PDB file of C-alpha atoms in Angstrom:
ATOM      1  CA  ASN B1357     -15.196  15.973  18.160  1.00 67.00           C
ATOM      2  CA  ALA B1358     -13.560  16.382  14.754  1.00 79.00           C
ATOM      3  CA  GLY B1359     -11.943  12.914  14.589  1.00 94.00           C
ATOM      4  CA  VAL B1360     -10.730  12.417  11.018  1.00 97.00           C
ATOM      5  CA  THR B1361     -11.255  15.303   8.623  1.00 97.00           C
ATOM      6  CA  GLN B1362     -10.901  14.999   4.866  1.00 97.00           C
ATOM      7  CA  THR B1363     -10.912  17.684   2.229  1.00 97.00           C
ATOM      8  CA  PRO B1364     -12.305  18.205  -0.289  1.00 97.00           C
ATOM      9  CA  LYS B1365     -15.559  16.285   0.069  1.00 97.00           C
ATOM     10  CA  PHE B1366     -16.306  16.475  -3.645  1.00 97.00           C
ATOM     11  CA  GLN B1367     -14.070  17.041  -6.656  1.00 97.00           C
ATOM     12  CA  VAL B1368     -14.416  16.750 -10.407  1.00 97.00           C
ATOM     13  CA  LEU B1369     -11.238  16.474 -12.453  1.00 97.00           C
ATOM     14  CA  LYS B1370     -10.402  16.113 -16.081  1.00 97.00           C
ATOM     15  CA  THR B1371      -8.178  13.285 -17.221  1.00 98.00           C
ATOM     16  CA  GLY B1372      -4.555  14.203 -16.687  1.00 97.00           C
ATOM     17  CA  GLN B1373      -5.147  16.793 -13.976  1.00 97.00           C
ATOM     18  CA  SER B1374      -3.519  16.426 -10.594  1.00 97.00           C
ATOM     19  CA  MET B1375      -4.899  16.939  -7.123  1.00 97.00           C
ATOM     20  CA  THR B1376      -4.198  16.231  -3.496  1.00 98.00           C
ATOM     21  CA  LEU B1377      -6.649  14.882  -0.948  1.00 98.00           C
ATOM     22  CA  GLN B1378      -5.933  16.126   2.535  1.00 98.00           C
ATOM     23  CA  CYS B1379      -6.538  14.230   5.738  1.00 98.00           C
ATOM     24  CA  ALA B1380      -5.994  15.205   9.352  1.00 98.00           C
ATOM     25  CA  GLN B1381      -6.808  13.446  12.611  1.00 97.00           C
ATOM     26  CA  ASP B1382      -6.912  14.934  16.070  1.00 96.00           C
ATOM     27  CA  MET B1383      -6.898  11.698  18.092  1.00 94.00           C
ATOM     28  CA  ASN B1384      -3.123  11.415  18.361  1.00 93.00           C
ATOM     29  CA  HIS B1385      -3.226   8.155  16.415  1.00 92.00           C
ATOM     30  CA  ASN B1386      -0.010   6.649  15.135  1.00 90.00           C
ATOM     31  CA  SER B1387      -1.326   4.957  12.001  1.00 90.00           C
ATOM     32  CA  MET B1388      -3.159   6.454   9.051  1.00 93.00           C
ATOM     33  CA  TYR B1389      -4.586   4.954   5.869  1.00 94.00           C
ATOM     34  CA  TRP B1390      -6.100   5.769   2.518  1.00 97.00           C
ATOM     35  CA  TYR B1391      -8.790   3.493   1.083  1.00 96.00           C
ATOM     36  CA  ARG B1392     -10.925   3.658  -2.003  1.00 97.00           C
ATOM     37  CA  GLN B1393     -14.446   2.264  -2.262  1.00 97.00           C
ATOM     38  CA  ASP B1394     -16.050   1.406  -5.566  1.00 95.00           C
ATOM     39  CA  PRO B1395     -19.514  -0.037  -6.282  1.00 89.00           C
ATOM     40  CA  GLY B1396     -19.442  -3.818  -6.024  1.00 82.00           C
ATOM     41  CA  MET B1397     -15.983  -3.770  -4.454  1.00 84.00           C
ATOM     42  CA  GLY B1398     -14.898  -3.815  -0.871  1.00 85.00           C
ATOM     43  CA  LEU B1399     -12.770  -1.100   0.612  1.00 92.00           C
ATOM     44  CA  ARG B1400      -9.304  -1.407  -0.868  1.00 93.00           C
ATOM     45  CA  LEU B1401      -6.171  -0.077   0.757  1.00 93.00           C
ATOM     46  CA  ILE B1402      -4.148   2.339  -1.356  1.00 96.00           C
ATOM     47  CA  TYR B1403      -1.367   3.367   1.031  1.00 95.00           C
ATOM     48  CA  TYR B1404      -0.836   3.436   4.731  1.00 92.00           C
ATOM     49  CA  SER B1405       1.489   4.961   7.268  1.00 92.00           C
ATOM     50  CA  ALA B1406       2.120   2.845  10.352  1.00 88.00           C
ATOM     51  CA  SER B1407       3.813   5.728  12.093  1.00 88.00           C
ATOM     52  CA  GLU B1408       5.076   9.204  11.431  1.00 89.00           C
ATOM     53  CA  GLY B1409       7.865   9.083   8.885  1.00 89.00           C
ATOM     54  CA  THR B1410       6.871   5.791   7.261  1.00 92.00           C
ATOM     55  CA  THR B1411       4.602   4.940   4.356  1.00 95.00           C
ATOM     56  CA  ASP B1412       3.842   1.647   2.650  1.00 93.00           C
ATOM     57  CA  LYS B1413       1.933   0.491  -0.383  1.00 93.00           C
ATOM     58  CA  GLY B1414      -1.373  -1.237   0.003  1.00 91.00           C
ATOM     59  CA  GLU B1415      -3.352  -3.309  -2.459  1.00 90.00           C
ATOM     60  CA  VAL B1416      -3.899  -0.657  -5.161  1.00 94.00           C
ATOM     61  CA  PRO B1417      -1.097   1.958  -5.014  1.00 96.00           C
ATOM     62  CA  ASN B1418      -0.577   2.573  -8.733  1.00 96.00           C
ATOM     63  CA  GLY B1419      -1.321   6.135  -9.792  1.00 97.00           C
ATOM     64  CA  TYR B1420      -1.083   7.524  -6.254  1.00 98.00           C
ATOM     65  CA  ASN B1421       1.494   9.017  -3.963  1.00 97.00           C
ATOM     66  CA  VAL B1422       1.252   9.853  -0.285  1.00 98.00           C
ATOM     67  CA  SER B1423       2.933  12.066   2.252  1.00 97.00           C
ATOM     68  CA  ARG B1424       2.816  11.701   6.004  1.00 96.00           C
ATOM     69  CA  LEU B1425       3.412  15.330   6.734  1.00 89.00           C
ATOM     70  CA  ASN B1426       3.405  14.914  10.515  1.00 95.00           C
ATOM     71  CA  LYS B1427       1.596  12.760  13.027  1.00 95.00           C
ATOM     72  CA  ARG B1428      -1.719  14.449  12.311  1.00 96.00           C
ATOM     73  CA  GLU B1429      -1.724  14.695   8.528  1.00 97.00           C
ATOM     74  CA  PHE B1430      -1.605  12.184   5.694  1.00 97.00           C
ATOM     75  CA  SER B1431      -2.203  13.352   2.139  1.00 98.00           C
ATOM     76  CA  LEU B1432      -2.973  11.421  -1.040  1.00 98.00           C
ATOM     77  CA  ARG B1433      -1.906  12.779  -4.413  1.00 98.00           C
ATOM     78  CA  LEU B1434      -3.077  11.868  -7.882  1.00 97.00           C
ATOM     79  CA  GLU B1435      -0.410  13.069 -10.263  1.00 94.00           C
ATOM     80  CA  SER B1436      -2.298  12.442 -13.501  1.00 96.00           C
ATOM     81  CA  ALA B1437      -5.896  11.504 -12.866  1.00 97.00           C
ATOM     82  CA  ALA B1438      -7.553   8.767 -14.905  1.00 97.00           C
ATOM     83  CA  PRO B1439     -11.239   7.832 -15.179  1.00 97.00           C
ATOM     84  CA  SER B1440     -10.416   4.572 -13.359  1.00 97.00           C
ATOM     85  CA  GLN B1441      -9.652   6.670 -10.298  1.00 98.00           C
ATOM     86  CA  THR B1442     -13.252   7.821 -10.041  1.00 97.00           C
ATOM     87  CA  SER B1443     -14.155   6.590  -6.582  1.00 97.00           C
ATOM     88  CA  VAL B1444     -14.947   7.470  -3.011  1.00 98.00           C
ATOM     89  CA  TYR B1445     -11.768   7.894  -1.010  1.00 98.00           C
ATOM     90  CA  PHE B1446     -11.662   7.359   2.724  1.00 98.00           C
ATOM     91  CA  CYS B1447      -8.909   8.364   5.056  1.00 97.00           C
ATOM     92  CA  ALA B1448      -8.711   6.459   8.333  1.00 95.00           C
ATOM     93  CA  SER B1449      -6.603   6.319  11.448  1.00 93.00           C
ATOM     94  CA  SER B1450      -5.972   3.840  14.215  1.00 89.00           C
ATOM     95  CA  GLU B1451      -4.377   4.107  17.605  1.00 83.00           C
ATOM     96  CA  VAL B1452      -2.460   0.863  17.472  1.00 71.00           C
ATOM     97  CA  SER B1453      -1.241  -1.539  14.885  1.00 63.00           C
ATOM     98  CA  LEU B1454      -4.108  -3.309  13.183  1.00 59.00           C
ATOM     99  CA  ASN B1455      -2.906  -6.755  14.133  1.00 55.00           C
ATOM    100  CA  LEU B1456      -3.963  -5.882  17.650  1.00 57.00           C
ATOM    101  CA  SER B1457      -7.160  -4.080  16.931  1.00 66.00           C
ATOM    102  CA  GLY B1458      -9.347  -3.784  13.902  1.00 69.00           C
ATOM    103  CA  GLU B1459     -10.727  -0.414  14.904  1.00 84.00           C
ATOM    104  CA  LEU B1460     -10.297   2.154  12.203  1.00 90.00           C
ATOM    105  CA  PHE B1461     -11.741   5.640  12.486  1.00 93.00           C
ATOM    106  CA  PHE B1462     -12.791   6.908   9.084  1.00 96.00           C
ATOM    107  CA  GLY B1463     -13.244  10.351   7.663  1.00 97.00           C
ATOM    108  CA  GLU B1464     -16.477  11.203   5.882  1.00 97.00           C
ATOM    109  CA  GLY B1465     -15.037  10.431   2.470  1.00 97.00           C
ATOM    110  CA  SER B1466     -14.055  12.374  -0.632  1.00 98.00           C
ATOM    111  CA  ARG B1467     -16.054  11.737  -3.799  1.00 97.00           C
ATOM    112  CA  LEU B1468     -13.840  12.109  -6.835  1.00 97.00           C
ATOM    113  CA  THR B1469     -15.016  12.032 -10.435  1.00 97.00           C
ATOM    114  CA  VAL B1470     -12.510  11.976 -13.273  1.00 97.00           C
ATOM    115  CA  LEU B1471     -13.950  12.853 -16.675  1.00 96.00           C
TER     116      LEU B1471
ATOM    117  CA  ARG G 617      -5.298 -14.633  -2.269  1.00 50.00           C
ATOM    118  CA  LYS G 618      -7.215 -12.923   0.484  1.00 55.00           C
ATOM    119  CA  GLU G 619     -10.946 -13.284   0.090  1.00 86.00           C
ATOM    120  CA  VAL G 620     -13.843 -12.315   2.237  1.00 92.00           C
ATOM    121  CA  GLU G 621     -17.251 -13.122   0.838  1.00 94.00           C
ATOM    122  CA  GLN G 622     -20.631 -11.740   1.831  1.00 95.00           C
ATOM    123  CA  ASP G 623     -24.127 -12.046   0.409  1.00 92.00           C
ATOM    124  CA  PRO G 624     -24.738  -8.534  -0.929  1.00 91.00           C
ATOM    125  CA  GLY G 625     -28.494  -8.726  -0.302  1.00 91.00           C
ATOM    126  CA  PRO G 626     -30.518  -6.662   0.054  1.00 94.00           C
ATOM    127  CA  PHE G 627     -32.114  -8.347   3.011  1.00 95.00           C
ATOM    128  CA  ASN G 628     -35.607  -6.893   3.430  1.00 96.00           C
ATOM    129  CA  VAL G 629     -36.776  -7.541   6.971  1.00 96.00           C
ATOM    130  CA  PRO G 630     -39.850  -6.308   8.869  1.00 97.00           C
ATOM    131  CA  GLU G 631     -39.259  -4.211  11.929  1.00 98.00           C
ATOM    132  CA  GLY G 632     -38.999  -6.332  15.055  1.00 98.00           C
ATOM    133  CA  ALA G 633     -37.787  -9.425  13.258  1.00 97.00           C
ATOM    134  CA  THR G 634     -34.519 -11.239  13.784  1.00 97.00           C
ATOM    135  CA  VAL G 635     -32.049 -11.281  10.933  1.00 96.00           C
ATOM    136  CA  ALA G 636     -28.724 -13.019  10.529  1.00 96.00           C
ATOM    137  CA  PHE G 637     -26.079 -13.002   7.874  1.00 91.00           C
ATOM    138  CA  ASN G 638     -22.765 -14.676   7.396  1.00 95.00           C
ATOM    139  CA  CYS G 639     -19.382 -13.882   6.013  1.00 96.00           C
ATOM    140  CA  THR G 640     -16.932 -16.503   4.794  1.00 96.00           C
ATOM    141  CA  TYR G 641     -13.185 -16.099   4.619  1.00 94.00           C
ATOM    142  CA  SER G 642     -10.668 -18.118   2.668  1.00 92.00           C
ATOM    143  CA  ASN G 643      -7.519 -17.804   4.768  1.00 88.00           C
ATOM    144  CA  SER G 644      -7.633 -20.403   7.519  1.00 89.00           C
ATOM    145  CA  ALA G 645      -4.868 -18.601   9.387  1.00 87.00           C
ATOM    146  CA  SER G 646      -6.905 -15.407   9.772  1.00 88.00           C
ATOM    147  CA  GLN G 647      -6.544 -14.046  13.233  1.00 84.00           C
ATOM    148  CA  SER G 648      -9.163 -11.462  14.034  1.00 87.00           C
ATOM    149  CA  PHE G 649     -12.594 -10.539  12.797  1.00 92.00           C
ATOM    150  CA  PHE G 650     -14.862  -7.531  12.900  1.00 93.00           C
ATOM    151  CA  TRP G 651     -18.200  -6.198  11.781  1.00 96.00           C
ATOM    152  CA  TYR G 652     -18.438  -2.631  10.555  1.00 96.00           C
ATOM    153  CA  ARG G 653     -21.588  -0.717   9.766  1.00 97.00           C
ATOM    154  CA  GLN G 654     -21.837   1.755   6.888  1.00 97.00           C
ATOM    155  CA  ASP G 655     -24.849   3.989   6.421  1.00 96.00           C
ATOM    156  CA  CYS G 656     -25.733   5.200   2.945  1.00 94.00           C
ATOM    157  CA  ARG G 657     -23.138   7.692   1.690  1.00 93.00           C
ATOM    158  CA  LYS G 658     -21.382   7.686   5.064  1.00 95.00           C
ATOM    159  CA  GLU G 659     -18.149   6.310   6.382  1.00 97.00           C
ATOM    160  CA  PRO G 660     -17.806   2.824   7.880  1.00 96.00           C
ATOM    161  CA  LYS G 661     -17.834   2.555  11.670  1.00 96.00           C
ATOM    162  CA  LEU G 662     -16.828  -0.359  13.859  1.00 93.00           C
ATOM    163  CA  LEU G 663     -19.895  -2.212  15.107  1.00 95.00           C
ATOM    164  CA  MET G 664     -18.210  -4.985  17.047  1.00 93.00           C
ATOM    165  CA  SER G 665     -15.244  -7.282  17.179  1.00 90.00           C
ATOM    166  CA  VAL G 666     -15.870 -11.016  16.888  1.00 91.00           C
ATOM    167  CA  TYR G 667     -14.330 -13.192  19.562  1.00 85.00           C
ATOM    168  CA  SER G 668     -13.751 -16.926  19.412  1.00 86.00           C
ATOM    169  CA  SER G 669     -16.293 -17.545  22.161  1.00 87.00           C
ATOM    170  CA  GLY G 670     -18.882 -15.351  20.516  1.00 88.00           C
ATOM    171  CA  ASN G 671     -19.980 -12.025  21.892  1.00 92.00           C
ATOM    172  CA  GLU G 672     -23.089  -9.991  22.379  1.00 94.00           C
ATOM    173  CA  ASP G 673     -23.716  -6.268  22.469  1.00 94.00           C
ATOM    174  CA  GLY G 674     -27.322  -5.472  23.170  1.00 96.00           C
ATOM    175  CA  ARG G 675     -29.401  -6.740  20.254  1.00 97.00           C
ATOM    176  CA  PHE G 676     -26.335  -7.755  18.269  1.00 97.00           C
ATOM    177  CA  THR G 677     -24.574 -11.109  18.511  1.00 97.00           C
ATOM    178  CA  ALA G 678     -21.442 -12.024  16.630  1.00 96.00           C
ATOM    179  CA  GLN G 679     -20.057 -15.529  16.301  1.00 96.00           C
ATOM    180  CA  LEU G 680     -16.999 -17.124  14.790  1.00 95.00           C
ATOM    181  CA  ASN G 681     -16.838 -20.618  13.323  1.00 95.00           C
ATOM    182  CA  ARG G 682     -13.205 -21.373  12.597  1.00 94.00           C
ATOM    183  CA  ALA G 683     -13.844 -24.912  11.389  1.00 94.00           C
ATOM    184  CA  SER G 684     -16.144 -23.694   8.625  1.00 95.00           C
ATOM    185  CA  GLN G 685     -14.360 -20.361   8.243  1.00 95.00           C
ATOM    186  CA  TYR G 686     -17.227 -17.979   8.672  1.00 95.00           C
ATOM    187  CA  ILE G 687     -18.422 -15.293  11.010  1.00 96.00           C
ATOM    188  CA  SER G 688     -22.001 -14.324  11.596  1.00 97.00           C
ATOM    189  CA  LEU G 689     -23.965 -11.342  12.790  1.00 97.00           C
ATOM    190  CA  LEU G 690     -27.403 -11.693  14.321  1.00 97.00           C
ATOM    191  CA  ILE G 691     -29.658  -8.736  14.990  1.00 97.00           C
ATOM    192  CA  ARG G 692     -32.649  -9.250  17.248  1.00 98.00           C
ATOM    193  CA  ASP G 693     -35.731  -7.034  17.467  1.00 98.00           C
ATOM    194  CA  SER G 694     -34.577  -5.098  14.429  1.00 97.00           C
ATOM    195  CA  LYS G 695     -35.159  -1.346  14.299  1.00 98.00           C
ATOM    196  CA  LEU G 696     -35.602   0.961  11.334  1.00 97.00           C
ATOM    197  CA  SER G 697     -32.287   2.526  12.299  1.00 97.00           C
ATOM    198  CA  ASP G 698     -30.529  -0.800  11.719  1.00 98.00           C
ATOM    199  CA  SER G 699     -30.912  -0.257   7.963  1.00 98.00           C
ATOM    200  CA  ALA G 700     -27.365  -0.056   6.660  1.00 97.00           C
ATOM    201  CA  THR G 701     -24.655  -2.021   4.936  1.00 97.00           C
ATOM    202  CA  TYR G 702     -22.738  -4.391   7.202  1.00 97.00           C
ATOM    203  CA  LEU G 703     -19.115  -4.992   6.308  1.00 96.00           C
ATOM    204  CA  CYS G 704     -17.229  -8.071   7.376  1.00 95.00           C
ATOM    205  CA  VAL G 705     -13.553  -7.418   8.052  1.00 92.00           C
ATOM    206  CA  VAL G 706     -10.864 -10.046   8.489  1.00 90.00           C
ATOM    207  CA  ASN G 707      -7.299  -9.598   9.653  1.00 86.00           C
ATOM    208  CA  SER G 708      -4.903 -12.172   8.241  1.00 80.00           C
ATOM    209  CA  PRO G 709      -1.348 -13.233   9.041  1.00 71.00           C
ATOM    210  CA  GLY G 710       1.228 -10.609   8.600  1.00 64.00           C
ATOM    211  CA  GLY G 711      -1.363  -8.441  10.172  1.00 57.00           C
ATOM    212  CA  GLY G 712      -1.070  -4.735   9.853  1.00 58.00           C
ATOM    213  CA  ALA G 713      -2.941  -2.602   7.407  1.00 65.00           C
ATOM    214  CA  ASP G 714      -2.337  -4.799   4.423  1.00 68.00           C
ATOM    215  CA  GLY G 715      -3.615  -7.835   6.295  1.00 76.00           C
ATOM    216  CA  LEU G 716      -7.028  -6.262   6.813  1.00 84.00           C
ATOM    217  CA  THR G 717      -9.557  -7.313   4.166  1.00 88.00           C
ATOM    218  CA  PHE G 718     -13.022  -5.829   3.844  1.00 92.00           C
ATOM    219  CA  GLY G 719     -15.943  -7.746   2.436  1.00 94.00           C
ATOM    220  CA  LYS G 720     -18.174  -5.995  -0.071  1.00 94.00           C
ATOM    221  CA  GLY G 721     -20.954  -5.708   2.474  1.00 95.00           C
ATOM    222  CA  THR G 722     -24.470  -6.963   3.081  1.00 96.00           C
ATOM    223  CA  HIS G 723     -27.248  -4.424   2.557  1.00 96.00           C
ATOM    224  CA  LEU G 724     -29.978  -4.599   5.182  1.00 97.00           C
ATOM    225  CA  ILE G 725     -33.320  -2.805   4.861  1.00 97.00           C
ATOM    226  CA  ILE G 726     -35.671  -2.808   7.840  1.00 97.00           C
ATOM    227  CA  GLN G 727     -39.220  -2.163   6.749  1.00 96.00           C
ATOM    228  CA  PRO G 728     -41.922  -0.611   8.957  1.00 95.00           C
TER     229      PRO G 728
END
C-alpha cells in the first residue's frame, strides 16, 4: 500500500540552489497538491492540480513551480532556494474535488533546509 | 480573509479522561468541516468529517455549531495512542483546494 510517495525525505540546500521534489500516487486520484508546514503555521497550499493537465496557484506559490507530469506524478521545483523556504513539504492527493470531500491522502513529507 | 483558529495547547490529560477542544472559523459561509490527526513528524490523516447533525465514531464525537461558528472534537476514555496534534479543516465557498483552510492544530498529550 504505497499511497502517496515523496522523494527525497530530507534535503539540505544552499541559498540559490535549485531542486525538485517528486511525488507519485498509486490510487488513481485526479487531484494532487503541494503544501508546506511551518512551526506555528497551519498547512499552506502552494500549488494544486485538479486534474491531469491543469495546475493552479495556492496561497503561497511564489518561488515555486510545479509540473503535473501525468495522472500519477506531481513535482514541485524550487528554482533558487531561499532560507524562507526551509519547511516540511507535503504532497497530497484526493479522489474527488475537495468541495465534495475533505479527504486528502498525504505523503510522509520532505524536510527541506536552506542554508 | 480565511481564518481557522485553534487553541494550540498542549492539553495534558490523564489516560481514561474525556477531553474536548474547539475550533472557530471566521467565514460564515463555510460549507464543510473536518478533523485531521497528525502524529509527531508524520503526515496528517483524516480523522473524521463533521456533519451538521453531529457524528460519532467510536470514542470520538464531532459537532458543528453554525450559529457560533465553531466545531468541536470530544474524545472519551482517552488512550495513550490518542496523543497527537488535531487539525481543524474548513472548506469555504469557492470550494476546491484553495477553499480548504487548515488550523494550526491542537496538541494533545495523554499521560499514563
